[in-house]
């Protein structure tokens, strides 16, 4: 019963490098989200998806791209990493549909990304 | 846009005592959900308790309870009989029922339970 799994858990990038963070959920959830968490701050929404093949921008989307080719996977890409993207990244999913099931999020364990 | 404010960056409490964490939010919506999440040093985000805005009764979950004041847009978390394992950062979150379930988080309160 894995829930939400993020890969990798840690990564160090050089400025200008690219990488992809993978999020996989095995709960058949409709909605998936990518958040970033900076020191002393709460989570801020980067991008989200309400179903396979769909994506939408969140609060802080610049510098990131996402794809949801399969329902269970949500990928976050950084095309040209910058030091300002040093953060902890969380993926989350929710059952979707209506009511509280749409809003209660299940989180992965986070990815600590450092851009030097 | 919704905002969530947690005015207490850090708090501490003695083991076995009671502590209350504050949260206020701002929204023009009437149908929404509120959550408290716990983030221990392991970094895992764990749902502690949730409240549906249309319910007047305050949610409770074992030692955790909320005081939901809809008119005042206030949603505080009370932890009774505090345990060392309660040491964590606590986030208050708002989610609209009409906005793809996206959550808006407060900046968190770091709670330390002292032996």
mmCIF file of N, CA and C in Angstrom, chain B residues 15-104:
data_model
loop_
_atom_site.group_PDB
_atom_site.id
_atom_site.type_symbol
_atom_site.label_atom_id
_atom_site.label_comp_id
_atom_site.label_asym_id
_atom_site.label_seq_id
_atom_site.Cartn_x
_atom_site.Cartn_y
_atom_site.Cartn_z
ATOM 1 N N UNK B 15 4.660 18.416 28.142
ATOM 2 C CA UNK B 15 4.013 17.122 27.932
ATOM 3 C C UNK B 15 2.812 17.002 28.860
ATOM 4 N N UNK B 16 1.734 16.464 28.313
ATOM 5 C CA UNK B 16 0.464 16.207 29.014
ATOM 6 C C UNK B 16 -0.430 17.441 29.137
ATOM 7 N N UNK B 17 0.064 18.601 28.754
ATOM 8 C CA UNK B 17 -0.761 19.792 28.816
ATOM 9 C C UNK B 17 -1.491 20.002 27.488
ATOM 10 N N UNK B 18 -2.294 21.059 27.469
ATOM 11 C CA UNK B 18 -3.111 21.374 26.301
ATOM 12 C C UNK B 18 -2.582 22.618 25.605
ATOM 13 N N UNK B 19 -2.620 22.610 24.288
ATOM 14 C CA UNK B 19 -2.144 23.764 23.514
ATOM 15 C C UNK B 19 -3.128 24.027 22.377
ATOM 16 N N UNK B 20 -3.257 25.300 22.019
ATOM 17 C CA UNK B 20 -4.146 25.693 20.927
ATOM 18 C C UNK B 20 -3.369 26.471 19.880
ATOM 19 N N UNK B 21 -3.480 26.035 18.649
ATOM 20 C CA UNK B 21 -2.836 26.698 17.521
ATOM 21 C C UNK B 21 -3.896 27.484 16.743
ATOM 22 N N UNK B 22 -3.551 28.698 16.368
ATOM 23 C CA UNK B 22 -4.524 29.589 15.734
ATOM 24 C C UNK B 22 -4.403 29.586 14.213
ATOM 25 N N UNK B 23 -5.529 29.827 13.574
ATOM 26 C CA UNK B 23 -5.564 29.937 12.114
ATOM 27 C C UNK B 23 -6.749 30.811 11.734
ATOM 28 N N UNK B 24 -6.506 31.766 10.877
ATOM 29 C CA UNK B 24 -7.601 32.538 10.306
ATOM 30 C C UNK B 24 -7.486 32.480 8.790
ATOM 31 N N UNK B 25 -8.595 32.680 8.118
ATOM 32 C CA UNK B 25 -8.586 32.584 6.666
ATOM 33 C C UNK B 25 -9.526 33.639 6.096
ATOM 34 N N UNK B 26 -9.366 33.869 4.831
ATOM 35 C CA UNK B 26 -10.198 34.863 4.172
ATOM 36 C C UNK B 26 -10.724 34.264 2.876
ATOM 37 N N UNK B 27 -12.015 34.294 2.703
ATOM 38 C CA UNK B 27 -12.645 33.788 1.497
ATOM 39 C C UNK B 27 -14.013 34.412 1.332
ATOM 40 N N UNK B 28 -14.467 34.458 0.107
ATOM 41 C CA UNK B 28 -15.818 34.924 -0.170
ATOM 42 C C UNK B 28 -16.745 33.747 -0.455
ATOM 43 N N UNK B 29 -16.208 32.552 -0.418
ATOM 44 C CA UNK B 29 -16.999 31.363 -0.719
ATOM 45 C C UNK B 29 -17.749 30.889 0.515
ATOM 46 N N UNK B 30 -18.748 30.073 0.260
ATOM 47 C CA UNK B 30 -19.566 29.555 1.347
ATOM 48 C C UNK B 30 -19.399 28.053 1.531
ATOM 49 N N UNK B 31 -18.884 27.392 0.500
ATOM 50 C CA UNK B 31 -18.754 25.937 0.536
ATOM 51 C C UNK B 31 -17.280 25.574 0.419
ATOM 52 N N UNK B 32 -16.693 25.179 1.538
ATOM 53 C CA UNK B 32 -15.253 24.915 1.529
ATOM 54 C C UNK B 32 -14.905 23.955 2.660
ATOM 55 N N UNK B 33 -13.635 23.610 2.696
ATOM 56 C CA UNK B 33 -13.145 22.652 3.680
ATOM 57 C C UNK B 33 -11.873 23.211 4.311
ATOM 58 N N UNK B 34 -11.689 22.873 5.554
ATOM 59 C CA UNK B 34 -10.504 23.306 6.291
ATOM 60 C C UNK B 34 -9.795 22.092 6.847
ATOM 61 N N UNK B 35 -8.484 22.158 6.861
ATOM 62 C CA UNK B 35 -7.676 21.027 7.302
ATOM 63 C C UNK B 35 -6.539 21.504 8.204
ATOM 64 N N UNK B 36 -6.129 20.626 9.088
ATOM 65 C CA UNK B 36 -4.858 20.765 9.781
ATOM 66 C C UNK B 36 -3.987 19.573 9.380
ATOM 67 N N UNK B 37 -2.771 19.912 8.907
ATOM 68 C CA UNK B 37 -1.800 18.891 8.569
ATOM 69 C C UNK B 37 -0.626 18.997 9.533
ATOM 70 N N UNK B 38 -0.030 17.860 9.826
ATOM 71 C CA UNK B 38 1.150 17.779 10.682
ATOM 72 C C UNK B 38 2.338 17.374 9.816
ATOM 73 N N UNK B 39 3.467 18.055 10.018
ATOM 74 C CA UNK B 39 4.693 17.701 9.305
ATOM 75 C C UNK B 39 5.807 17.482 10.322
ATOM 76 N N UNK B 40 6.064 16.243 10.712
ATOM 77 C CA UNK B 40 7.161 15.956 11.646
ATOM 78 C C UNK B 40 8.502 16.108 10.939
ATOM 79 N N UNK B 41 9.594 15.939 11.666
ATOM 80 C CA UNK B 41 10.921 16.070 11.045
ATOM 81 C C UNK B 41 11.138 15.127 9.863
ATOM 82 N N UNK B 42 10.390 14.067 9.786
ATOM 83 C CA UNK B 42 10.503 13.163 8.641
ATOM 84 C C UNK B 42 10.041 13.808 7.335
ATOM 85 N N UNK B 43 9.375 14.951 7.436
ATOM 86 C CA UNK B 43 8.908 15.734 6.286
ATOM 87 C C UNK B 43 7.580 15.258 5.723
ATOM 88 N N UNK B 44 7.101 14.115 6.153
ATOM 89 C CA UNK B 44 5.841 13.593 5.637
ATOM 90 C C UNK B 44 4.678 14.460 6.089
ATOM 91 N N UNK B 45 3.802 14.833 5.188
ATOM 92 C CA UNK B 45 2.610 15.612 5.531
ATOM 93 C C UNK B 45 1.496 14.641 5.914
ATOM 94 N N UNK B 46 0.966 14.832 7.106
ATOM 95 C CA UNK B 46 -0.031 13.911 7.639
ATOM 96 C C UNK B 46 -1.293 14.691 7.985
ATOM 97 N N UNK B 47 -2.425 14.227 7.491
ATOM 98 C CA UNK B 47 -3.682 14.890 7.817
ATOM 99 C C UNK B 47 -4.041 14.616 9.277
ATOM 100 N N UNK B 48 -4.304 15.682 10.026
ATOM 101 C CA UNK B 48 -4.670 15.549 11.435
ATOM 102 C C UNK B 48 -6.177 15.555 11.605
ATOM 103 N N UNK B 49 -6.830 16.543 10.968
ATOM 104 C CA UNK B 49 -8.265 16.709 11.164
ATOM 105 C C UNK B 49 -8.813 17.586 10.051
ATOM 106 N N UNK B 50 -10.082 17.408 9.738
ATOM 107 C CA UNK B 50 -10.707 18.244 8.713
ATOM 108 C C UNK B 50 -12.085 18.691 9.183
ATOM 109 N N UNK B 51 -12.538 19.791 8.595
ATOM 110 C CA UNK B 51 -13.828 20.379 8.952
ATOM 111 C C UNK B 51 -14.539 20.823 7.683
ATOM 112 N N UNK B 52 -15.780 20.396 7.522
ATOM 113 C CA UNK B 52 -16.588 20.890 6.412
ATOM 114 C C UNK B 52 -17.269 22.178 6.848
ATOM 115 N N UNK B 53 -17.215 23.209 6.029
ATOM 116 C CA UNK B 53 -17.727 24.519 6.431
ATOM 117 C C UNK B 53 -19.227 24.506 6.676
ATOM 118 N N UNK B 54 -19.946 23.594 6.024
ATOM 119 C CA UNK B 54 -21.389 23.586 6.192
ATOM 120 C C UNK B 54 -21.828 22.895 7.488
ATOM 121 N N UNK B 55 -20.887 22.290 8.182
ATOM 122 C CA UNK B 55 -21.196 21.636 9.454
ATOM 123 C C UNK B 55 -20.896 22.575 10.611
ATOM 124 N N UNK B 56 -21.869 22.751 11.486
ATOM 125 C CA UNK B 56 -21.661 23.628 12.639
ATOM 126 C C UNK B 56 -20.876 22.925 13.739
ATOM 127 N N UNK B 57 -21.021 21.609 13.819
ATOM 128 C CA UNK B 57 -20.347 20.877 14.891
ATOM 129 C C UNK B 57 -18.854 20.833 14.628
ATOM 130 N N UNK B 58 -18.090 21.121 15.671
ATOM 131 C CA UNK B 58 -16.634 21.088 15.560
ATOM 132 C C UNK B 58 -16.135 19.653 15.439
ATOM 133 N N UNK B 59 -15.165 19.459 14.545
ATOM 134 C CA UNK B 59 -14.598 18.129 14.351
ATOM 135 C C UNK B 59 -13.679 17.754 15.516
ATOM 136 N N UNK B 60 -13.673 16.482 15.845
ATOM 137 C CA UNK B 60 -12.758 15.956 16.852
ATOM 138 C C UNK B 60 -12.152 14.661 16.327
ATOM 139 N N UNK B 61 -10.929 14.420 16.726
ATOM 140 C CA UNK B 61 -10.221 13.207 16.336
ATOM 141 C C UNK B 61 -9.285 12.847 17.484
ATOM 142 N N UNK B 62 -9.789 12.014 18.386
ATOM 143 C CA UNK B 62 -9.017 11.602 19.566
ATOM 144 C C UNK B 62 -8.588 12.823 20.380
ATOM 145 N N UNK B 63 -7.288 13.099 20.479
ATOM 146 C CA UNK B 63 -6.817 14.216 21.310
ATOM 147 C C UNK B 63 -6.869 15.551 20.572
ATOM 148 N N UNK B 64 -7.262 15.522 19.319
ATOM 149 C CA UNK B 64 -7.272 16.723 18.493
ATOM 150 C C UNK B 64 -8.706 17.195 18.271
ATOM 151 N N UNK B 65 -8.918 18.475 18.439
ATOM 152 C CA UNK B 65 -10.225 19.047 18.163
ATOM 153 C C UNK B 65 -10.038 20.439 17.587
ATOM 154 N N UNK B 66 -11.086 20.916 16.930
ATOM 155 C CA UNK B 66 -11.009 22.253 16.351
ATOM 156 C C UNK B 66 -12.096 23.124 16.950
ATOM 157 N N UNK B 67 -11.842 24.426 16.881
ATOM 158 C CA UNK B 67 -12.855 25.426 17.204
ATOM 159 C C UNK B 67 -13.085 26.211 15.919
ATOM 160 N N UNK B 68 -14.169 25.895 15.231
ATOM 161 C CA UNK B 68 -14.470 26.494 13.943
ATOM 162 C C UNK B 68 -15.494 27.597 14.141
ATOM 163 N N UNK B 69 -15.089 28.818 13.843
ATOM 164 C CA UNK B 69 -15.964 29.972 13.939
ATOM 165 C C UNK B 69 -16.115 30.555 12.530
ATOM 166 N N UNK B 70 -17.177 30.149 11.835
ATOM 167 C CA UNK B 70 -17.315 30.493 10.429
ATOM 168 C C UNK B 70 -17.446 31.998 10.216
ATOM 169 N N UNK B 71 -18.232 32.658 11.037
ATOM 170 C CA UNK B 71 -18.435 34.099 10.852
ATOM 171 C C UNK B 71 -17.137 34.867 11.047
ATOM 172 N N UNK B 72 -16.341 34.424 11.988
ATOM 173 C CA UNK B 72 -15.066 35.076 12.269
ATOM 174 C C UNK B 72 -13.954 34.558 11.364
ATOM 175 N N UNK B 73 -14.238 33.546 10.560
ATOM 176 C CA UNK B 73 -13.251 32.910 9.686
ATOM 177 C C UNK B 73 -12.032 32.471 10.504
ATOM 178 N N UNK B 74 -12.317 31.725 11.535
ATOM 179 C CA UNK B 74 -11.279 31.252 12.447
ATOM 180 C C UNK B 74 -11.364 29.731 12.573
ATOM 181 N N UNK B 75 -10.214 29.091 12.647
ATOM 182 C CA UNK B 75 -10.170 27.623 12.664
ATOM 183 C C UNK B 75 -8.971 27.193 13.506
ATOM 184 N N UNK B 76 -9.141 27.110 14.810
ATOM 185 C CA UNK B 76 -8.020 26.792 15.685
ATOM 186 C C UNK B 76 -7.988 25.295 15.996
ATOM 187 N N UNK B 77 -6.804 24.815 16.294
ATOM 188 C CA UNK B 77 -6.578 23.401 16.612
ATOM 189 C C UNK B 77 -6.177 23.267 18.064
ATOM 190 N N UNK B 78 -6.890 22.435 18.797
ATOM 191 C CA UNK B 78 -6.548 22.167 20.183
ATOM 192 C C UNK B 78 -6.002 20.764 20.307
ATOM 193 N N UNK B 79 -4.833 20.669 20.934
ATOM 194 C CA UNK B 79 -4.216 19.365 21.183
ATOM 195 C C UNK B 79 -4.237 19.142 22.692
ATOM 196 N N UNK B 80 -4.932 18.128 23.109
ATOM 197 C CA UNK B 80 -5.026 17.793 24.535
ATOM 198 C C UNK B 80 -4.023 16.708 24.883
ATOM 199 N N UNK B 81 -3.609 16.706 26.154
ATOM 200 C CA UNK B 81 -2.683 15.667 26.624
ATOM 201 C C UNK B 81 -1.497 15.529 25.654
ATOM 202 N N UNK B 82 -0.805 16.639 25.437
ATOM 203 C CA UNK B 82 0.270 16.677 24.442
ATOM 204 C C UNK B 82 1.308 15.585 24.686
ATOM 205 N N UNK B 83 1.766 15.002 23.590
ATOM 206 C CA UNK B 83 2.772 13.946 23.660
ATOM 207 C C UNK B 83 4.015 14.373 22.894
ATOM 208 N N UNK B 84 5.146 13.763 23.253
ATOM 209 C CA UNK B 84 6.405 14.135 22.593
ATOM 210 C C UNK B 84 6.309 13.942 21.082
ATOM 211 N N UNK B 85 5.549 12.962 20.658
ATOM 212 C CA UNK B 85 5.385 12.694 19.230
ATOM 213 C C UNK B 85 4.567 13.739 18.497
ATOM 214 N N UNK B 86 3.978 14.648 19.248
ATOM 215 C CA UNK B 86 3.228 15.742 18.608
ATOM 216 C C UNK B 86 4.161 16.851 18.129
ATOM 217 N N UNK B 87 5.419 16.799 18.522
ATOM 218 C CA UNK B 87 6.384 17.796 18.058
ATOM 219 C C UNK B 87 6.463 17.755 16.545
ATOM 220 N N UNK B 88 6.163 18.884 15.913
ATOM 221 C CA UNK B 88 6.084 18.945 14.446
ATOM 222 C C UNK B 88 5.735 20.361 14.033
ATOM 223 N N UNK B 89 5.741 20.570 12.717
ATOM 224 C CA UNK B 89 5.176 21.790 12.181
ATOM 225 C C UNK B 89 3.733 21.485 11.787
ATOM 226 N N UNK B 90 2.838 22.406 12.113
ATOM 227 C CA UNK B 90 1.430 22.221 11.817
ATOM 228 C C UNK B 90 0.975 23.276 10.808
ATOM 229 N N UNK B 91 0.306 22.803 9.776
ATOM 230 C CA UNK B 91 -0.187 23.690 8.734
ATOM 231 C C UNK B 91 -1.707 23.676 8.703
ATOM 232 N N UNK B 92 -2.258 24.852 8.656
ATOM 233 C CA UNK B 92 -3.681 25.029 8.417
ATOM 234 C C UNK B 92 -3.873 25.172 6.906
ATOM 235 N N UNK B 93 -4.912 24.591 6.360
ATOM 236 C CA UNK B 93 -5.141 24.647 4.918
ATOM 237 C C UNK B 93 -6.612 24.829 4.602
ATOM 238 N N UNK B 94 -6.865 25.569 3.533
ATOM 239 C CA UNK B 94 -8.208 25.845 3.045
ATOM 240 C C UNK B 94 -8.347 25.228 1.658
ATOM 241 N N UNK B 95 -9.464 24.607 1.395
ATOM 242 C CA UNK B 95 -9.711 24.066 0.063
ATOM 243 C C UNK B 95 -11.140 24.366 -0.341
ATOM 244 N N UNK B 96 -11.290 24.934 -1.511
ATOM 245 C CA UNK B 96 -12.618 25.240 -2.025
ATOM 246 C C UNK B 96 -13.221 24.017 -2.694
ATOM 247 N N UNK B 97 -14.495 23.856 -2.544
ATOM 248 C CA UNK B 97 -15.170 22.751 -3.212
ATOM 249 C C UNK B 97 -15.401 23.041 -4.689
ATOM 250 N N UNK B 98 -15.170 24.265 -5.113
ATOM 251 C CA UNK B 98 -15.462 24.642 -6.487
ATOM 252 C C UNK B 98 -14.204 24.973 -7.284
ATOM 253 N N UNK B 99 -13.042 24.640 -6.752
ATOM 254 C CA UNK B 99 -11.811 25.107 -7.383
ATOM 255 C C UNK B 99 -10.809 23.973 -7.539
ATOM 256 N N UNK B 100 -11.274 22.863 -8.101
ATOM 257 C CA UNK B 100 -10.411 21.710 -8.389
ATOM 258 C C UNK B 100 -9.726 21.175 -7.148
ATOM 259 N N UNK B 101 -10.281 21.452 -5.981
ATOM 260 C CA UNK B 101 -9.729 20.892 -4.766
ATOM 261 C C UNK B 101 -8.387 21.443 -4.356
ATOM 262 N N UNK B 102 -7.968 22.539 -4.993
ATOM 263 C CA UNK B 102 -6.657 23.074 -4.650
ATOM 264 C C UNK B 102 -6.655 23.604 -3.222
ATOM 265 N N UNK B 103 -5.549 23.391 -2.538
ATOM 266 C CA UNK B 103 -5.425 23.840 -1.153
ATOM 267 C C UNK B 103 -4.529 25.058 -1.058
ATOM 268 N N UNK B 104 -4.905 25.978 -0.174
ATOM 269 C CA UNK B 104 -4.063 27.113 0.193
ATOM 270 C C UNK B 104 -3.602 26.892 1.610
#
